[in-house]
CSV table of C-alpha atoms in Angstrom, one decimal:
chain,number,residue,atom,x,y,z
A,5,UNK,CA,-79.1,-55.7,-32.0
A,6,UNK,CA,-77.0,-55.3,-28.4
A,7,UNK,CA,-75.2,-52.0,-28.0
A,8,UNK,CA,-71.6,-52.7,-27.4
A,9,UNK,CA,-70.1,-51.0,-24.5
A,10,UNK,CA,-67.4,-48.7,-25.2
A,11,UNK,CA,-64.7,-49.1,-23.2
A,12,UNK,CA,-65.7,-45.9,-21.5
A,13,UNK,CA,-68.8,-47.6,-20.0
A,14,UNK,CA,-66.8,-50.6,-18.7
A,15,UNK,CA,-64.6,-47.9,-17.1
A,16,UNK,CA,-67.3,-45.8,-15.5
A,17,UNK,CA,-70.1,-48.2,-14.4
A,18,UNK,CA,-69.0,-48.1,-10.8
A,19,UNK,CA,-70.9,-44.9,-10.4
A,20,UNK,CA,-74.3,-46.6,-11.6
A,21,UNK,CA,-76.9,-47.3,-9.3
A,22,UNK,CA,-78.9,-49.8,-9.7
A,23,UNK,CA,-82.8,-48.4,-9.6
A,24,UNK,CA,-81.0,-46.5,-12.8
A,25,UNK,CA,-79.4,-49.0,-14.7
A,26,UNK,CA,-82.6,-52.1,-14.0
A,27,UNK,CA,-84.6,-49.9,-16.4
A,28,UNK,CA,-82.4,-50.0,-19.1
A,29,UNK,CA,-81.8,-54.3,-19.3
A,30,UNK,CA,-84.4,-57.1,-20.9
A,31,UNK,CA,-87.2,-57.7,-18.6
A,32,UNK,CA,-85.6,-60.8,-18.4
A,33,UNK,CA,-81.9,-60.4,-17.4
A,34,UNK,CA,-83.1,-58.0,-15.0
A,35,UNK,CA,-86.2,-60.2,-13.7
A,36,UNK,CA,-83.3,-62.5,-13.0
A,37,UNK,CA,-81.0,-60.7,-10.8
A,38,UNK,CA,-83.8,-58.9,-9.1
A,39,UNK,CA,-84.5,-62.2,-7.8
A,40,UNK,CA,-81.2,-62.8,-6.7
A,41,UNK,CA,-80.9,-59.7,-5.0
A,42,UNK,CA,-83.8,-60.4,-3.2
A,43,UNK,CA,-83.6,-63.8,-2.0
A,44,UNK,CA,-79.5,-63.2,-2.0
A,45,UNK,CA,-79.3,-66.7,-2.6
A,46,UNK,CA,-77.6,-67.6,-6.0
A,47,UNK,CA,-79.8,-70.8,-6.5
A,48,UNK,CA,-82.8,-69.1,-6.6
A,49,UNK,CA,-82.2,-68.9,-11.0
A,50,UNK,CA,-82.6,-71.6,-13.5
A,51,UNK,CA,-79.6,-72.6,-15.4
A,52,UNK,CA,-81.7,-71.0,-18.4
A,53,UNK,CA,-81.3,-68.0,-16.3
A,54,UNK,CA,-77.4,-68.6,-15.4
A,55,UNK,CA,-76.9,-68.8,-19.2
A,56,UNK,CA,-78.3,-65.5,-20.3
A,57,UNK,CA,-76.7,-63.7,-17.1
A,58,UNK,CA,-73.0,-65.5,-19.0
A,59,UNK,CA,-74.4,-64.0,-22.6
A,60,UNK,CA,-74.8,-60.4,-21.1
A,61,UNK,CA,-74.6,-58.0,-23.6
A,62,UNK,CA,-74.7,-53.8,-24.0
A,63,UNK,CA,-77.1,-52.5,-20.3
A,64,UNK,CA,-77.7,-56.1,-19.9
A,65,UNK,CA,-74.1,-56.7,-18.3
A,66,UNK,CA,-74.0,-53.4,-17.1
A,67,UNK,CA,-76.9,-54.4,-14.7
A,68,UNK,CA,-75.0,-58.0,-13.6
A,69,UNK,CA,-72.0,-55.8,-12.1
A,70,UNK,CA,-73.8,-53.5,-10.5
A,71,UNK,CA,-76.0,-55.8,-9.3
A,72,UNK,CA,-73.0,-58.0,-8.7
A,73,UNK,CA,-71.5,-55.5,-6.6
A,74,UNK,CA,-74.1,-55.1,-4.5
A,75,UNK,CA,-74.2,-58.2,-3.5
A,76,UNK,CA,-70.9,-58.1,-2.4
A,77,UNK,CA,-71.6,-54.7,-0.5
A,78,UNK,CA,-74.5,-56.9,1.3
A,79,UNK,CA,-73.0,-59.8,2.3
A,80,UNK,CA,-68.7,-58.0,3.6
A,81,UNK,CA,-69.6,-54.2,3.3
A,82,UNK,CA,-66.4,-51.9,1.9
A,83,UNK,CA,-63.1,-54.4,3.2
A,84,UNK,CA,-60.7,-55.5,0.9
A,85,UNK,CA,-59.1,-58.2,2.0
A,86,UNK,CA,-55.4,-59.4,1.2
A,87,UNK,CA,-53.3,-62.2,2.9
A,88,UNK,CA,-49.6,-61.4,3.2
A,89,UNK,CA,-48.0,-64.9,1.8
A,90,UNK,CA,-44.8,-65.9,0.0
A,91,UNK,CA,-45.3,-69.1,-3.0
A,92,UNK,CA,-42.8,-71.3,-3.5
A,93,UNK,CA,-42.8,-73.0,-6.6
A,94,UNK,CA,-40.4,-75.4,-5.8
A,95,UNK,CA,-39.7,-77.4,-9.3
A,96,UNK,CA,-40.8,-76.5,-13.0
A,97,UNK,CA,-39.3,-79.5,-13.7
A,98,UNK,CA,-42.8,-81.6,-14.7
A,99,UNK,CA,-43.9,-84.4,-17.3
A,100,UNK,CA,-47.6,-83.7,-17.6
A,101,UNK,CA,-47.3,-81.1,-20.7
A,102,UNK,CA,-50.0,-78.8,-19.9
A,103,UNK,CA,-50.3,-77.0,-23.5
A,104,UNK,CA,-51.3,-73.7,-21.4
A,105,UNK,CA,-48.5,-73.9,-19.3
A,106,UNK,CA,-45.2,-72.3,-19.8
A,107,UNK,CA,-43.6,-72.7,-16.6
A,108,UNK,CA,-42.5,-76.5,-16.9
A,109,UNK,CA,-38.9,-78.4,-17.9
A,110,UNK,CA,-37.1,-81.1,-18.5
A,111,UNK,CA,-34.9,-82.1,-16.3
A,112,UNK,CA,-32.2,-81.6,-18.7
A,113,UNK,CA,-33.1,-78.4,-19.6
A,114,UNK,CA,-30.7,-75.8,-18.6
A,115,UNK,CA,-33.3,-73.5,-17.0
A,116,UNK,CA,-34.8,-76.9,-15.0
A,117,UNK,CA,-34.4,-76.1,-11.3
A,118,UNK,CA,-35.5,-78.4,-7.8
A,119,UNK,CA,-35.0,-76.3,-4.5
A,120,UNK,CA,-34.2,-78.5,-1.7
A,121,UNK,CA,-36.1,-79.3,1.5
A,122,UNK,CA,-33.7,-77.0,3.8
A,123,UNK,CA,-33.9,-74.3,1.1
A,124,UNK,CA,-37.6,-74.1,1.0
A,125,UNK,CA,-37.5,-74.3,4.6
A,126,UNK,CA,-35.2,-71.3,4.3
A,127,UNK,CA,-37.7,-69.3,2.5
A,128,UNK,CA,-40.6,-69.7,4.9
A,129,UNK,CA,-38.4,-68.3,7.2
A,130,UNK,CA,-37.5,-65.2,5.2
A,131,UNK,CA,-41.1,-64.9,4.2
A,132,UNK,CA,-42.1,-64.7,8.2
A,133,UNK,CA,-39.7,-62.2,8.6
A,134,UNK,CA,-41.3,-60.2,6.0
A,135,UNK,CA,-44.3,-60.5,8.1
A,136,UNK,CA,-45.7,-63.4,5.5
A,137,UNK,CA,-48.2,-65.5,7.9
A,138,UNK,CA,-49.1,-67.9,4.8
A,139,UNK,CA,-46.1,-70.6,2.2
A,140,UNK,CA,-48.4,-71.7,-0.8
A,141,UNK,CA,-46.5,-74.1,-2.0
A,142,UNK,CA,-47.0,-75.9,-5.5
A,143,UNK,CA,-44.5,-77.1,-7.9
A,144,UNK,CA,-43.7,-79.6,-11.7
A,145,UNK,CA,-44.5,-83.0,-11.7
A,146,UNK,CA,-41.1,-84.8,-11.9
A,147,UNK,CA,-40.4,-88.0,-12.9
A,148,UNK,CA,-38.5,-90.5,-9.6
A,149,UNK,CA,-40.0,-88.2,-7.0
A,150,UNK,CA,-39.4,-89.6,-3.8
A,151,UNK,CA,-43.2,-91.1,-2.6
A,152,UNK,CA,-43.1,-89.0,0.4
A,153,UNK,CA,-41.4,-85.7,-0.3
A,154,UNK,CA,-45.1,-84.2,-0.2
A,155,UNK,CA,-45.0,-85.1,3.2
A,156,UNK,CA,-41.2,-83.9,4.0
A,157,UNK,CA,-42.0,-80.5,2.2
A,158,UNK,CA,-44.8,-80.0,5.1
A,159,UNK,CA,-42.1,-81.5,8.2
A,160,UNK,CA,-39.1,-79.3,6.7
A,161,UNK,CA,-41.3,-75.7,7.1
A,162,UNK,CA,-43.6,-76.5,10.2
A,163,UNK,CA,-39.9,-77.8,12.3
A,164,UNK,CA,-38.6,-73.9,11.3
A,165,UNK,CA,-41.4,-72.2,11.5
A,166,UNK,CA,-44.2,-73.7,13.5
A,167,UNK,CA,-46.7,-71.8,13.1
A,168,UNK,CA,-47.0,-70.6,9.5
A,169,UNK,CA,-49.8,-71.7,7.6
A,170,UNK,CA,-49.1,-74.0,5.0
A,171,UNK,CA,-51.4,-73.8,2.1
A,172,UNK,CA,-49.9,-76.3,-0.7
A,173,UNK,CA,-50.5,-78.9,-3.6
A,174,UNK,CA,-52.5,-78.8,-6.0
A,175,UNK,CA,-55.2,-81.5,-6.1
A,176,UNK,CA,-52.9,-83.1,-9.0
A,177,UNK,CA,-50.1,-82.8,-7.1
A,178,UNK,CA,-52.0,-85.2,-4.4
A,179,UNK,CA,-53.6,-88.0,-7.4
A,180,UNK,CA,-49.5,-87.6,-7.7
A,181,UNK,CA,-48.6,-88.2,-3.8
A,182,UNK,CA,-50.7,-91.3,-3.9
A,183,UNK,CA,-49.8,-92.7,-7.1
A,184,UNK,CA,-46.3,-92.4,-5.4
A,185,UNK,CA,-47.5,-93.5,-2.1
A,186,UNK,CA,-49.5,-95.7,-3.4
A,187,UNK,CA,-52.1,-95.3,0.1
A,188,UNK,CA,-56.1,-94.5,-0.6
A,189,UNK,CA,-56.8,-91.0,-0.7
A,190,UNK,CA,-58.5,-90.5,2.7
A,191,UNK,CA,-55.0,-91.5,4.6
A,192,UNK,CA,-52.5,-89.6,2.3
A,193,UNK,CA,-54.8,-86.3,2.7
A,194,UNK,CA,-54.7,-87.1,6.6
A,195,UNK,CA,-51.4,-87.9,6.6
A,196,UNK,CA,-50.9,-84.7,4.8
A,197,UNK,CA,-52.3,-82.5,7.5
A,198,UNK,CA,-51.3,-84.5,10.4
A,199,UNK,CA,-47.8,-83.4,9.3
A,200,UNK,CA,-48.7,-80.1,8.6
A,201,UNK,CA,-51.1,-79.3,5.6
A,202,UNK,CA,-53.3,-75.9,6.1
A,203,UNK,CA,-55.5,-76.3,3.4
A,204,UNK,CA,-55.1,-77.2,0.0
A,205,UNK,CA,-55.3,-74.9,-3.1
A,206,UNK,CA,-58.1,-75.5,-5.2
A,207,UNK,CA,-56.0,-75.5,-9.0
A,208,UNK,CA,-55.9,-77.7,-10.9
A,209,UNK,CA,-59.4,-77.0,-12.1
A,210,UNK,CA,-58.6,-75.2,-15.0
A,211,UNK,CA,-62.8,-75.7,-17.0
A,212,UNK,CA,-64.4,-79.0,-15.3
A,213,UNK,CA,-65.4,-80.1,-18.4
A,214,UNK,CA,-63.4,-83.6,-19.9
A,215,UNK,CA,-64.1,-82.5,-23.3
A,216,UNK,CA,-62.4,-79.4,-22.7
A,217,UNK,CA,-59.7,-80.6,-20.5
A,218,UNK,CA,-58.5,-82.7,-23.3
A,219,UNK,CA,-57.7,-80.4,-25.5
A,220,UNK,CA,-55.9,-78.5,-22.5
A,221,UNK,CA,-54.2,-81.5,-20.9
A,222,UNK,CA,-54.7,-84.7,-22.0
A,223,UNK,CA,-52.3,-86.2,-19.4
A,224,UNK,CA,-54.0,-84.6,-16.5
A,225,UNK,CA,-56.3,-86.0,-14.2
A,226,UNK,CA,-60.3,-86.0,-14.7
A,227,UNK,CA,-62.9,-83.8,-13.3
A,228,UNK,CA,-64.3,-86.8,-10.7
A,229,UNK,CA,-60.9,-87.3,-10.0
A,230,UNK,CA,-60.8,-83.3,-8.7
A,231,UNK,CA,-63.8,-83.9,-7.3
A,232,UNK,CA,-62.8,-87.0,-5.0
A,233,UNK,CA,-59.5,-84.9,-3.6
A,234,UNK,CA,-61.8,-82.0,-2.8
A,235,UNK,CA,-64.6,-83.8,-1.3
A,236,UNK,CA,-62.2,-85.8,0.4
A,237,UNK,CA,-60.0,-83.1,2.0
A,238,UNK,CA,-63.3,-81.4,2.8
A,239,UNK,CA,-64.2,-83.8,4.5
A,240,UNK,CA,-61.1,-84.6,6.9
A,241,UNK,CA,-61.3,-81.0,7.8
A,242,UNK,CA,-58.7,-79.0,4.9
A,243,UNK,CA,-60.8,-76.4,3.4
A,244,UNK,CA,-60.1,-75.8,0.0
A,245,UNK,CA,-59.6,-72.5,-2.6
A,246,UNK,CA,-62.4,-72.8,-6.1
A,247,UNK,CA,-60.9,-71.3,-9.0
A,248,UNK,CA,-61.6,-71.4,-12.6
A,249,UNK,CA,-59.4,-70.9,-15.6
A,250,UNK,CA,-60.9,-68.5,-18.8
A,251,UNK,CA,-60.1,-67.1,-21.9
A,252,UNK,CA,-58.7,-70.3,-23.7
A,253,UNK,CA,-61.0,-72.5,-26.3
A,254,UNK,CA,-64.0,-72.8,-23.3
A,255,UNK,CA,-67.1,-70.6,-24.1
A,256,UNK,CA,-69.6,-69.4,-21.5
A,257,UNK,CA,-72.0,-72.4,-20.9
A,258,UNK,CA,-68.8,-73.9,-19.5
A,259,UNK,CA,-68.2,-70.9,-16.9
A,260,UNK,CA,-72.0,-71.9,-15.5
A,261,UNK,CA,-71.7,-75.1,-15.6
A,262,UNK,CA,-68.2,-75.4,-12.8
A,263,UNK,CA,-69.9,-72.7,-11.1
A,264,UNK,CA,-72.2,-74.2,-10.2
A,265,UNK,CA,-70.7,-77.5,-10.0
A,266,UNK,CA,-68.7,-75.9,-7.5
A,267,UNK,CA,-71.9,-74.6,-5.8
A,268,UNK,CA,-73.1,-77.9,-5.6
A,269,UNK,CA,-70.1,-79.6,-3.5
A,270,UNK,CA,-69.8,-75.9,-1.4
A,271,UNK,CA,-73.6,-76.9,-0.5
A,272,UNK,CA,-72.4,-80.4,0.2
A,273,UNK,CA,-68.8,-79.6,2.4
A,274,UNK,CA,-69.0,-76.1,2.8
A,275,UNK,CA,-64.9,-76.0,2.3
A,276,UNK,CA,-64.6,-73.6,0.2
A,277,UNK,CA,-62.9,-70.5,1.3
A,278,UNK,CA,-63.3,-68.8,-2.0
A,279,UNK,CA,-63.5,-68.5,-5.5
A,280,UNK,CA,-61.0,-67.4,-7.9
A,281,UNK,CA,-61.2,-66.6,-12.0
A,282,UNK,CA,-57.7,-67.2,-13.1
A,283,UNK,CA,-57.6,-65.7,-16.6
A,284,UNK,CA,-55.4,-67.4,-19.2
A,285,UNK,CA,-52.0,-65.7,-19.9
A,286,UNK,CA,-51.8,-66.8,-23.6
A,287,UNK,CA,-48.1,-65.8,-25.3
A,288,UNK,CA,-45.9,-68.5,-24.6
A,289,UNK,CA,-48.3,-70.8,-24.4
A,290,UNK,CA,-48.0,-73.8,-27.1
A,291,UNK,CA,-52.1,-74.0,-26.6
A,292,UNK,CA,-52.2,-70.3,-27.7
A,293,UNK,CA,-48.6,-70.9,-30.5
A,294,UNK,CA,-50.5,-73.4,-32.2
A,295,UNK,CA,-54.1,-72.0,-32.9
A,296,UNK,CA,-56.0,-73.7,-30.6
A,297,UNK,CA,-56.8,-71.1,-28.3
A,298,UNK,CA,-57.6,-67.3,-28.3
A,299,UNK,CA,-55.7,-64.3,-27.4
A,300,UNK,CA,-56.2,-64.5,-23.9
A,301,UNK,CA,-58.9,-63.2,-21.6
A,302,UNK,CA,-60.6,-60.0,-22.7
A,303,UNK,CA,-61.4,-57.1,-20.7
A,304,UNK,CA,-65.4,-58.0,-20.9
A,305,UNK,CA,-65.0,-61.6,-20.1
A,306,UNK,CA,-62.7,-60.4,-16.7
A,307,UNK,CA,-65.8,-58.4,-16.0
A,308,UNK,CA,-68.6,-60.7,-16.9
A,309,UNK,CA,-66.9,-63.5,-15.4
A,310,UNK,CA,-66.3,-62.3,-11.8
A,311,UNK,CA,-69.7,-60.3,-11.6
A,312,UNK,CA,-71.1,-64.1,-12.9
A,313,UNK,CA,-69.2,-65.9,-10.4
A,314,UNK,CA,-70.7,-63.7,-7.7
A,315,UNK,CA,-74.1,-63.8,-8.2
A,316,UNK,CA,-74.5,-67.5,-9.0
A,317,UNK,CA,-72.2,-68.6,-6.4
A,318,UNK,CA,-73.8,-66.0,-3.7
A,319,UNK,CA,-75.2,-67.6,-0.3
A,320,UNK,CA,-72.8,-70.2,-1.0
A,321,UNK,CA,-69.0,-69.3,-1.5
A,322,UNK,CA,-68.6,-65.6,0.5
A,323,UNK,CA,-65.3,-64.5,-1.5
A,324,UNK,CA,-64.6,-63.7,-4.7
A,325,UNK,CA,-60.8,-63.0,-4.8
A,326,UNK,CA,-59.1,-61.3,-8.0
A,327,UNK,CA,-55.6,-62.5,-9.7
A,328,UNK,CA,-53.3,-59.4,-9.5
A,329,UNK,CA,-51.1,-61.7,-10.9
A,330,UNK,CA,-53.2,-62.2,-14.2
A,331,UNK,CA,-55.0,-59.4,-14.8
A,332,UNK,CA,-52.7,-56.4,-13.7
A,333,UNK,CA,-53.6,-53.7,-10.9
A,334,UNK,CA,-55.8,-51.7,-12.7
A,335,UNK,CA,-58.4,-54.4,-14.2
A,336,UNK,CA,-58.0,-56.1,-10.7
A,337,UNK,CA,-59.4,-52.7,-9.4
A,338,UNK,CA,-62.2,-53.3,-12.2
A,339,UNK,CA,-62.9,-56.2,-10.9
A,340,UNK,CA,-63.0,-55.3,-6.9
A,341,UNK,CA,-66.1,-53.2,-7.9
A,342,UNK,CA,-67.7,-56.4,-10.3
A,343,UNK,CA,-68.5,-58.0,-7.2
A,344,UNK,CA,-64.8,-59.2,-6.0
A,345,UNK,CA,-64.1,-58.6,-2.9
A,346,UNK,CA,-60.2,-60.4,-2.3
A,347,UNK,CA,-57.3,-59.2,-3.8
A,348,UNK,CA,-54.9,-62.4,-3.3
A,349,UNK,CA,-51.4,-62.6,-1.6
A,350,UNK,CA,-48.7,-60.2,-1.9
A,351,UNK,CA,-46.8,-63.1,-3.5
A,352,UNK,CA,-43.2,-62.4,-3.0
A,353,UNK,CA,-42.0,-64.7,-5.9
A,354,UNK,CA,-44.5,-66.2,-8.5
A,355,UNK,CA,-43.0,-68.2,-11.3
A,356,UNK,CA,-46.1,-69.6,-13.5
A,357,UNK,CA,-48.3,-67.1,-14.4
A,358,UNK,CA,-44.5,-64.9,-15.5
A,359,UNK,CA,-43.3,-67.6,-17.5
A,360,UNK,CA,-46.4,-67.8,-19.4
A,361,UNK,CA,-45.9,-63.9,-20.8
A,362,UNK,CA,-47.3,-62.3,-17.5
A,363,UNK,CA,-46.1,-59.1,-16.7
A,364,UNK,CA,-46.0,-58.9,-12.9
A,365,UNK,CA,-45.9,-61.7,-9.9
A,366,UNK,CA,-42.7,-60.8,-8.1
A,367,UNK,CA,-44.0,-59.0,-5.1
A,368,UNK,CA,-46.0,-56.5,-3.9
A,369,UNK,CA,-45.8,-54.8,-0.3
A,370,UNK,CA,-48.8,-54.8,1.5
A,371,UNK,CA,-49.1,-51.0,1.8
A,372,UNK,CA,-49.2,-50.7,-2.0
A,373,UNK,CA,-52.3,-53.5,-1.6
A,374,UNK,CA,-53.7,-50.4,0.8
A,375,UNK,CA,-52.7,-47.5,-1.1
A,376,UNK,CA,-54.3,-49.0,-4.5
A,377,UNK,CA,-57.3,-50.2,-1.8
A,378,UNK,CA,-58.4,-46.7,-1.4
A,379,UNK,CA,-58.3,-45.6,-4.7
A,380,UNK,CA,-61.3,-47.3,-5.0
A,381,UNK,CA,-62.4,-46.3,-1.5
A,382,UNK,CA,-62.8,-49.4,0.1
A,383,UNK,CA,-61.2,-50.2,3.3
A,384,UNK,CA,-57.6,-52.5,3.1
A,385,UNK,CA,-57.6,-55.8,5.4
A,386,UNK,CA,-55.1,-58.2,6.2
A,387,UNK,CA,-56.7,-61.7,6.4
A,388,UNK,CA,-55.6,-64.9,7.5
A,389,UNK,CA,-55.8,-67.5,4.7
A,390,UNK,CA,-59.5,-68.7,6.0
A,391,UNK,CA,-60.3,-65.7,5.7
A,392,UNK,CA,-59.8,-64.1,9.6
A,393,UNK,CA,-59.3,-60.7,10.1
A,394,UNK,CA,-56.4,-59.7,11.2
A,395,UNK,CA,-56.5,-55.8,11.1
A,396,UNK,CA,-58.8,-53.5,9.5
A,397,UNK,CA,-56.1,-50.0,8.3
A,398,UNK,CA,-59.4,-47.5,8.8
A,399,UNK,CA,-56.9,-44.8,8.1
A,400,UNK,CA,-53.6,-44.9,5.8
A,401,UNK,CA,-50.3,-45.4,7.2
A,402,UNK,CA,-46.7,-44.3,6.5
A,403,UNK,CA,-46.6,-47.6,4.7
A,404,UNK,CA,-49.3,-47.1,2.0
A,405,UNK,CA,-47.9,-45.9,-1.6
A,406,UNK,CA,-49.2,-47.0,-5.3
A,407,UNK,CA,-47.0,-49.1,-6.8
A,408,UNK,CA,-44.0,-47.5,-8.5
A,409,UNK,CA,-44.7,-49.7,-11.3
A,410,UNK,CA,-46.9,-48.4,-14.1
A,411,UNK,CA,-50.6,-49.2,-13.7
A,412,UNK,CA,-51.8,-50.3,-17.6
A,413,UNK,CA,-54.8,-48.9,-18.8
A,414,UNK,CA,-58.2,-50.7,-19.1
A,415,UNK,CA,-58.0,-51.6,-22.4
A,416,UNK,CA,-54.4,-52.4,-22.8
A,417,UNK,CA,-53.6,-56.0,-23.9
A,418,UNK,CA,-53.9,-59.3,-21.7
A,419,UNK,CA,-50.5,-59.9,-23.1
A,420,UNK,CA,-49.1,-57.0,-21.3
A,421,UNK,CA,-50.9,-56.2,-18.9
A,422,UNK,CA,-49.3,-56.7,-15.3
A,423,UNK,CA,-50.1,-60.2,-13.4
A,424,UNK,CA,-51.8,-63.2,-8.2
A,425,UNK,CA,-52.4,-67.1,-7.8
A,426,UNK,CA,-50.0,-69.2,-8.1
A,427,UNK,CA,-50.9,-71.1,-11.2
A,428,UNK,CA,-53.5,-72.1,-12.5
């Protein structure tokens, strides 16, 4: 029978050495990780070995976490990066009806909103004044959106702040824009690129399995559509992130298939800048309240998903980002010691996770990011959206302090953990 790890063991695994934990592991799990450590290439593993690691427990799980962090150190060293950005969730009006979303509203609900182009431009100006280099723009899908509205958002922001990086529009929004305009997908994406779209969020991925997707949101785009948007964007020189939502109805087998699909796309396009695991925030969603999903991600899942991503994607997707909005600060720092290397964005405002029951998501200053990164013995560095290093902070400065909000314990309830990402 596999030994169940205690919370203390999960908290203290960063102190373990590979040589020590490896001898306590099962031979199959150890051999799989030895192969990746030796080759620095996650694709050397068979699907069966990937599934074995996805189901790791006890000492095999500890070994996975330690090996993932070794791979991280070999690839990117001791820097933990972050980007200074602002989220602009421009409307919460949406007709899609995703069961895992508590953000969307009908157009006549009292708390529905729709930001004007002028408001979004002003938000970008404010963000620049606070040091932001990126605005991340996503929103609901309202009926009656003007056909070229996404293009007009780009024009408004680039006119106001010409050098602001615009990271905008999920593949679902791109599909909607194509429907509204009647343009071919390549032409539509090229038009957005030429009007200021710099990178695309790889959200709306959830789990790239159509059976799971039907249970989450039957009206949302299919796997083939998500892939087509991403591949087309990459072919046009528009990089994207990649994401996966976990902790709802999916199984470890789905994690593996999802990551391997992303890896196959990356082998072809080299267009993914990072992979972002997004833990399901459950408490206010129809999916959970109806009894169709478990109560969000567990600490065990947080650790294994981030470590598994580092191992399976190693050699292909360089950066693994934690979502502090969904994990909370303490668990984010723990995952940064289990293979992840990026803290995400400062955000300034974030609505999608917060409406689902997350406690964090408004704003964390760069100084707070840097202070937290130092608590795990790593070096903070501000980056661009596409991972160019803007500044490495070797030594602490006067702006650095830990967040005033208390950081939750490792074993705190996911429902009450602090919550970075702009939706799923």
